[in-house]
Amino acid sequence: MTAPPLAWSAERIAEETGTSATFIGTSLVAITTSLPELVVAIAAVRLGAFDLAVGNLFGSNAFNMAAFLFADLAYRDGGLLDSVSSAHALTALWSILMMNIGLMGIIYRAEKRFMLMEPDGLLMVVSYVLGLWLLFR
């Protein structure tokens, strides 16, 4: 029910601010639609269900990638990915990089924390901010 108004609002924000729809989709819409996963992950961590928290985050990301199939089926004018800005190549590359950082955090366990974070968590935050900056400029 809220998806059409969210998409319409995001498009209007992009138009009114002169910001690319790619940036608005990758930042504001992505953050808004990912808040439920964040809340569930935090709740799971507080309950000590760490595998549930990480499974929720990785699983949500995997499902979002599989959702391309359904979005492509709904698009009637050819291939969906053929019709979008090439800036999404950066978004895709950036997403792959962040997933790989998460994978490396699982494979190579950190022995020390830096600023209350494990190195992979800190690297993810830096990568996220850098990716948004690259998209915005």
PDB file of C-alpha atoms in Angstrom:
ATOM      1  CA  MET A   1       0.000   0.000   0.000  1.00  0.00           C
ATOM      2  CA  THR A   2       2.800   2.423   0.764  1.00  0.00           C
ATOM      3  CA  ALA A   3       5.094   1.427  -2.103  1.00  0.00           C
ATOM      4  CA  PRO A   4       3.514   3.654  -4.796  1.00  0.00           C
ATOM      5  CA  PRO A   5       3.464   6.771  -2.569  1.00  0.00           C
ATOM      6  CA  LEU A   6       7.057   6.063  -1.492  1.00  0.00           C
ATOM      7  CA  ALA A   7       8.222   5.753  -5.103  1.00  0.00           C
ATOM      8  CA  TRP A   8       6.268   8.875  -6.114  1.00  0.00           C
ATOM      9  CA  SER A   9       7.676  10.851  -3.165  1.00  0.00           C
ATOM     10  CA  ALA A  10      11.222   9.745  -3.923  1.00  0.00           C
ATOM     11  CA  GLU A  11      10.846  10.796  -7.556  1.00  0.00           C
ATOM     12  CA  ARG A  12       9.493  14.197  -6.462  1.00  0.00           C
ATOM     13  CA  ILE A  13      12.398  14.665  -4.023  1.00  0.00           C
ATOM     14  CA  ALA A  14      14.837  13.926  -6.846  1.00  0.00           C
ATOM     15  CA  GLU A  15      13.090  16.403  -9.157  1.00  0.00           C
ATOM     16  CA  GLU A  16      12.717  19.170  -6.554  1.00  0.00           C
ATOM     17  CA  THR A  17      16.296  18.925  -5.277  1.00  0.00           C
ATOM     18  CA  GLY A  18      17.934  18.331  -8.641  1.00  0.00           C
ATOM     19  CA  THR A  19      19.488  15.185  -7.209  1.00  0.00           C
ATOM     20  CA  SER A  20      19.648  12.088  -9.380  1.00  0.00           C
ATOM     21  CA  ALA A  21      16.959   9.454  -8.921  1.00  0.00           C
ATOM     22  CA  THR A  22      19.824   6.946  -8.698  1.00  0.00           C
ATOM     23  CA  PHE A  23      21.181   8.679  -5.602  1.00  0.00           C
ATOM     24  CA  ILE A  24      17.744   9.086  -3.988  1.00  0.00           C
ATOM     25  CA  GLY A  25      16.903   5.425  -4.648  1.00  0.00           C
ATOM     26  CA  THR A  26      20.251   4.204  -3.382  1.00  0.00           C
ATOM     27  CA  SER A  27      20.175   6.347  -0.265  1.00  0.00           C
ATOM     28  CA  LEU A  28      16.774   7.529   0.972  1.00  0.00           C
ATOM     29  CA  VAL A  29      14.575   4.771  -0.445  1.00  0.00           C
ATOM     30  CA  ALA A  30      17.082   2.038   0.426  1.00  0.00           C
ATOM     31  CA  ILE A  31      17.454   3.281   3.994  1.00  0.00           C
ATOM     32  CA  THR A  32      13.691   3.647   4.436  1.00  0.00           C
ATOM     33  CA  THR A  33      12.894   0.171   3.155  1.00  0.00           C
ATOM     34  CA  SER A  34      15.774  -1.419   5.099  1.00  0.00           C
ATOM     35  CA  LEU A  35      14.761  -0.079   8.508  1.00  0.00           C
ATOM     36  CA  PRO A  36      12.649  -3.180   9.324  1.00  0.00           C
ATOM     37  CA  GLU A  37      15.683  -5.435   8.720  1.00  0.00           C
ATOM     38  CA  LEU A  38      17.795  -3.191  10.925  1.00  0.00           C
ATOM     39  CA  VAL A  39      15.250  -3.307  13.757  1.00  0.00           C
ATOM     40  CA  VAL A  40      14.987  -7.109  13.530  1.00  0.00           C
ATOM     41  CA  ALA A  41      18.789  -7.463  13.464  1.00  0.00           C
ATOM     42  CA  ILE A  42      19.192  -5.262  16.547  1.00  0.00           C
ATOM     43  CA  ALA A  43      16.437  -7.168  18.374  1.00  0.00           C
ATOM     44  CA  ALA A  44      18.067 -10.492  17.459  1.00  0.00           C
ATOM     45  CA  VAL A  45      21.464  -9.307  18.716  1.00  0.00           C
ATOM     46  CA  ARG A  46      19.899  -8.170  21.995  1.00  0.00           C
ATOM     47  CA  LEU A  47      18.379 -11.640  22.375  1.00  0.00           C
ATOM     48  CA  GLY A  48      21.742 -13.251  21.663  1.00  0.00           C
ATOM     49  CA  ALA A  49      20.481 -14.674  18.356  1.00  0.00           C
ATOM     50  CA  PHE A  50      23.519 -13.599  16.353  1.00  0.00           C
ATOM     51  CA  ASP A  51      23.035 -16.074  13.516  1.00  0.00           C
ATOM     52  CA  LEU A  52      19.467 -14.837  13.121  1.00  0.00           C
ATOM     53  CA  ALA A  53      20.681 -11.228  12.908  1.00  0.00           C
ATOM     54  CA  VAL A  54      23.314 -11.939  10.269  1.00  0.00           C
ATOM     55  CA  GLY A  55      21.028 -14.338   8.381  1.00  0.00           C
ATOM     56  CA  ASN A  56      18.352 -11.651   8.289  1.00  0.00           C
ATOM     57  CA  LEU A  57      20.737  -9.080   6.806  1.00  0.00           C
ATOM     58  CA  PHE A  58      22.412 -11.368   4.263  1.00  0.00           C
ATOM     59  CA  GLY A  59      19.109 -13.067   3.431  1.00  0.00           C
ATOM     60  CA  SER A  60      17.378  -9.746   2.841  1.00  0.00           C
ATOM     61  CA  ASN A  61      20.169  -8.717   0.501  1.00  0.00           C
ATOM     62  CA  ALA A  62      19.947 -12.017  -1.389  1.00  0.00           C
ATOM     63  CA  PHE A  63      16.161 -11.724  -1.704  1.00  0.00           C
ATOM     64  CA  ASN A  64      16.507  -8.165  -2.984  1.00  0.00           C
ATOM     65  CA  MET A  65      18.810  -9.450  -5.728  1.00  0.00           C
ATOM     66  CA  ALA A  66      16.304 -12.181  -6.618  1.00  0.00           C
ATOM     67  CA  ALA A  67      13.593  -9.493  -6.764  1.00  0.00           C
ATOM     68  CA  PHE A  68      15.162  -8.284 -10.023  1.00  0.00           C
ATOM     69  CA  LEU A  69      13.315 -11.162 -11.683  1.00  0.00           C
ATOM     70  CA  PHE A  70       9.917  -9.902 -10.525  1.00  0.00           C
ATOM     71  CA  ALA A  71      10.702  -6.269 -11.300  1.00  0.00           C
ATOM     72  CA  ASP A  72      11.895  -7.309 -14.760  1.00  0.00           C
ATOM     73  CA  LEU A  73       8.688  -9.293 -15.340  1.00  0.00           C
ATOM     74  CA  ALA A  74       6.623  -6.227 -14.386  1.00  0.00           C
ATOM     75  CA  TYR A  75       8.558  -4.037 -16.838  1.00  0.00           C
ATOM     76  CA  ARG A  76       6.971  -4.356 -20.281  1.00  0.00           C
ATOM     77  CA  ASP A  77       9.357  -2.322 -22.461  1.00  0.00           C
ATOM     78  CA  GLY A  78      12.295  -4.722 -22.707  1.00  0.00           C
ATOM     79  CA  GLY A  79      14.907  -5.505 -20.103  1.00  0.00           C
ATOM     80  CA  LEU A  80      14.717  -3.508 -16.883  1.00  0.00           C
ATOM     81  CA  LEU A  81      18.481  -3.228 -16.462  1.00  0.00           C
ATOM     82  CA  ASP A  82      18.817  -2.071 -20.085  1.00  0.00           C
ATOM     83  CA  SER A  83      16.653   0.930 -19.204  1.00  0.00           C
ATOM     84  CA  VAL A  84      18.415   2.323 -16.132  1.00  0.00           C
ATOM     85  CA  SER A  85      21.275   4.741 -15.599  1.00  0.00           C
ATOM     86  CA  SER A  86      24.769   3.345 -15.971  1.00  0.00           C
ATOM     87  CA  ALA A  87      25.429   4.875 -12.527  1.00  0.00           C
ATOM     88  CA  HIS A  88      23.808   1.728 -11.133  1.00  0.00           C
ATOM     89  CA  ALA A  89      26.953  -0.139 -12.195  1.00  0.00           C
ATOM     90  CA  LEU A  90      28.652   1.725  -9.345  1.00  0.00           C
ATOM     91  CA  THR A  91      25.809   0.812  -6.991  1.00  0.00           C
ATOM     92  CA  ALA A  92      26.076  -2.858  -7.993  1.00  0.00           C
ATOM     93  CA  LEU A  93      29.866  -2.897  -7.621  1.00  0.00           C
ATOM     94  CA  TRP A  94      29.623  -1.147  -4.280  1.00  0.00           C
ATOM     95  CA  SER A  95      27.028  -3.675  -3.050  1.00  0.00           C
ATOM     96  CA  ILE A  96      29.263  -6.567  -4.081  1.00  0.00           C
ATOM     97  CA  LEU A  97      32.212  -4.959  -2.288  1.00  0.00           C
ATOM     98  CA  MET A  98      30.200  -4.548   0.915  1.00  0.00           C
ATOM     99  CA  MET A  99      28.923  -8.140   0.774  1.00  0.00           C
ATOM    100  CA  ASN A 100      32.523  -9.298   0.352  1.00  0.00           C
ATOM    101  CA  ILE A 101      33.600  -7.253   3.371  1.00  0.00           C
ATOM    102  CA  GLY A 102      30.877  -9.037   5.366  1.00  0.00           C
ATOM    103  CA  LEU A 103      32.042 -12.393   4.033  1.00  0.00           C
ATOM    104  CA  MET A 104      35.642 -11.629   4.992  1.00  0.00           C
ATOM    105  CA  GLY A 105      34.444 -10.675   8.479  1.00  0.00           C
ATOM    106  CA  ILE A 106      32.924 -14.137   8.828  1.00  0.00           C
ATOM    107  CA  ILE A 107      35.929 -15.987   7.406  1.00  0.00           C
ATOM    108  CA  TYR A 108      38.685 -13.982   9.109  1.00  0.00           C
ATOM    109  CA  ARG A 109      37.594 -13.324  12.677  1.00  0.00           C
ATOM    110  CA  ALA A 110      38.784 -10.008  14.116  1.00  0.00           C
ATOM    111  CA  GLU A 111      40.822 -10.189  17.287  1.00  0.00           C
ATOM    112  CA  LYS A 112      40.535  -6.507  18.181  1.00  0.00           C
ATOM    113  CA  ARG A 113      37.951  -3.770  17.930  1.00  0.00           C
ATOM    114  CA  PHE A 114      38.542  -0.230  16.740  1.00  0.00           C
ATOM    115  CA  MET A 115      36.244   2.547  17.999  1.00  0.00           C
ATOM    116  CA  LEU A 116      33.776  -0.062  19.390  1.00  0.00           C
ATOM    117  CA  MET A 117      33.652  -1.806  15.998  1.00  0.00           C
ATOM    118  CA  GLU A 118      35.359  -4.747  14.421  1.00  0.00           C
ATOM    119  CA  PRO A 119      37.555  -3.755  11.459  1.00  0.00           C
ATOM    120  CA  ASP A 120      35.093  -5.208   8.940  1.00  0.00           C
ATOM    121  CA  GLY A 121      32.221  -3.198  10.445  1.00  0.00           C
ATOM    122  CA  LEU A 122      34.259  -0.016  10.332  1.00  0.00           C
ATOM    123  CA  LEU A 123      35.299  -0.768   6.752  1.00  0.00           C
ATOM    124  CA  MET A 124      31.630  -1.270   5.821  1.00  0.00           C
ATOM    125  CA  VAL A 125      30.652   2.107   7.267  1.00  0.00           C
ATOM    126  CA  VAL A 126      33.516   3.814   5.425  1.00  0.00           C
ATOM    127  CA  SER A 127      32.613   1.974   2.197  1.00  0.00           C
ATOM    128  CA  TYR A 128      28.955   2.961   2.541  1.00  0.00           C
ATOM    129  CA  VAL A 129      29.738   6.650   3.038  1.00  0.00           C
ATOM    130  CA  LEU A 130      32.303   6.602   0.220  1.00  0.00           C
ATOM    131  CA  GLY A 131      29.825   4.898  -2.120  1.00  0.00           C
ATOM    132  CA  LEU A 132      27.144   7.500  -1.394  1.00  0.00           C
ATOM    133  CA  TRP A 133      29.669  10.273  -1.949  1.00  0.00           C
ATOM    134  CA  LEU A 134      30.724   8.794  -5.305  1.00  0.00           C
ATOM    135  CA  LEU A 135      27.087   8.513  -6.393  1.00  0.00           C
ATOM    136  CA  PHE A 136      26.240  12.042  -5.297  1.00  0.00           C
ATOM    137  CA  ARG A 137      29.132  13.862  -6.945  1.00  0.00           C
TER     138      ARG A 137
END
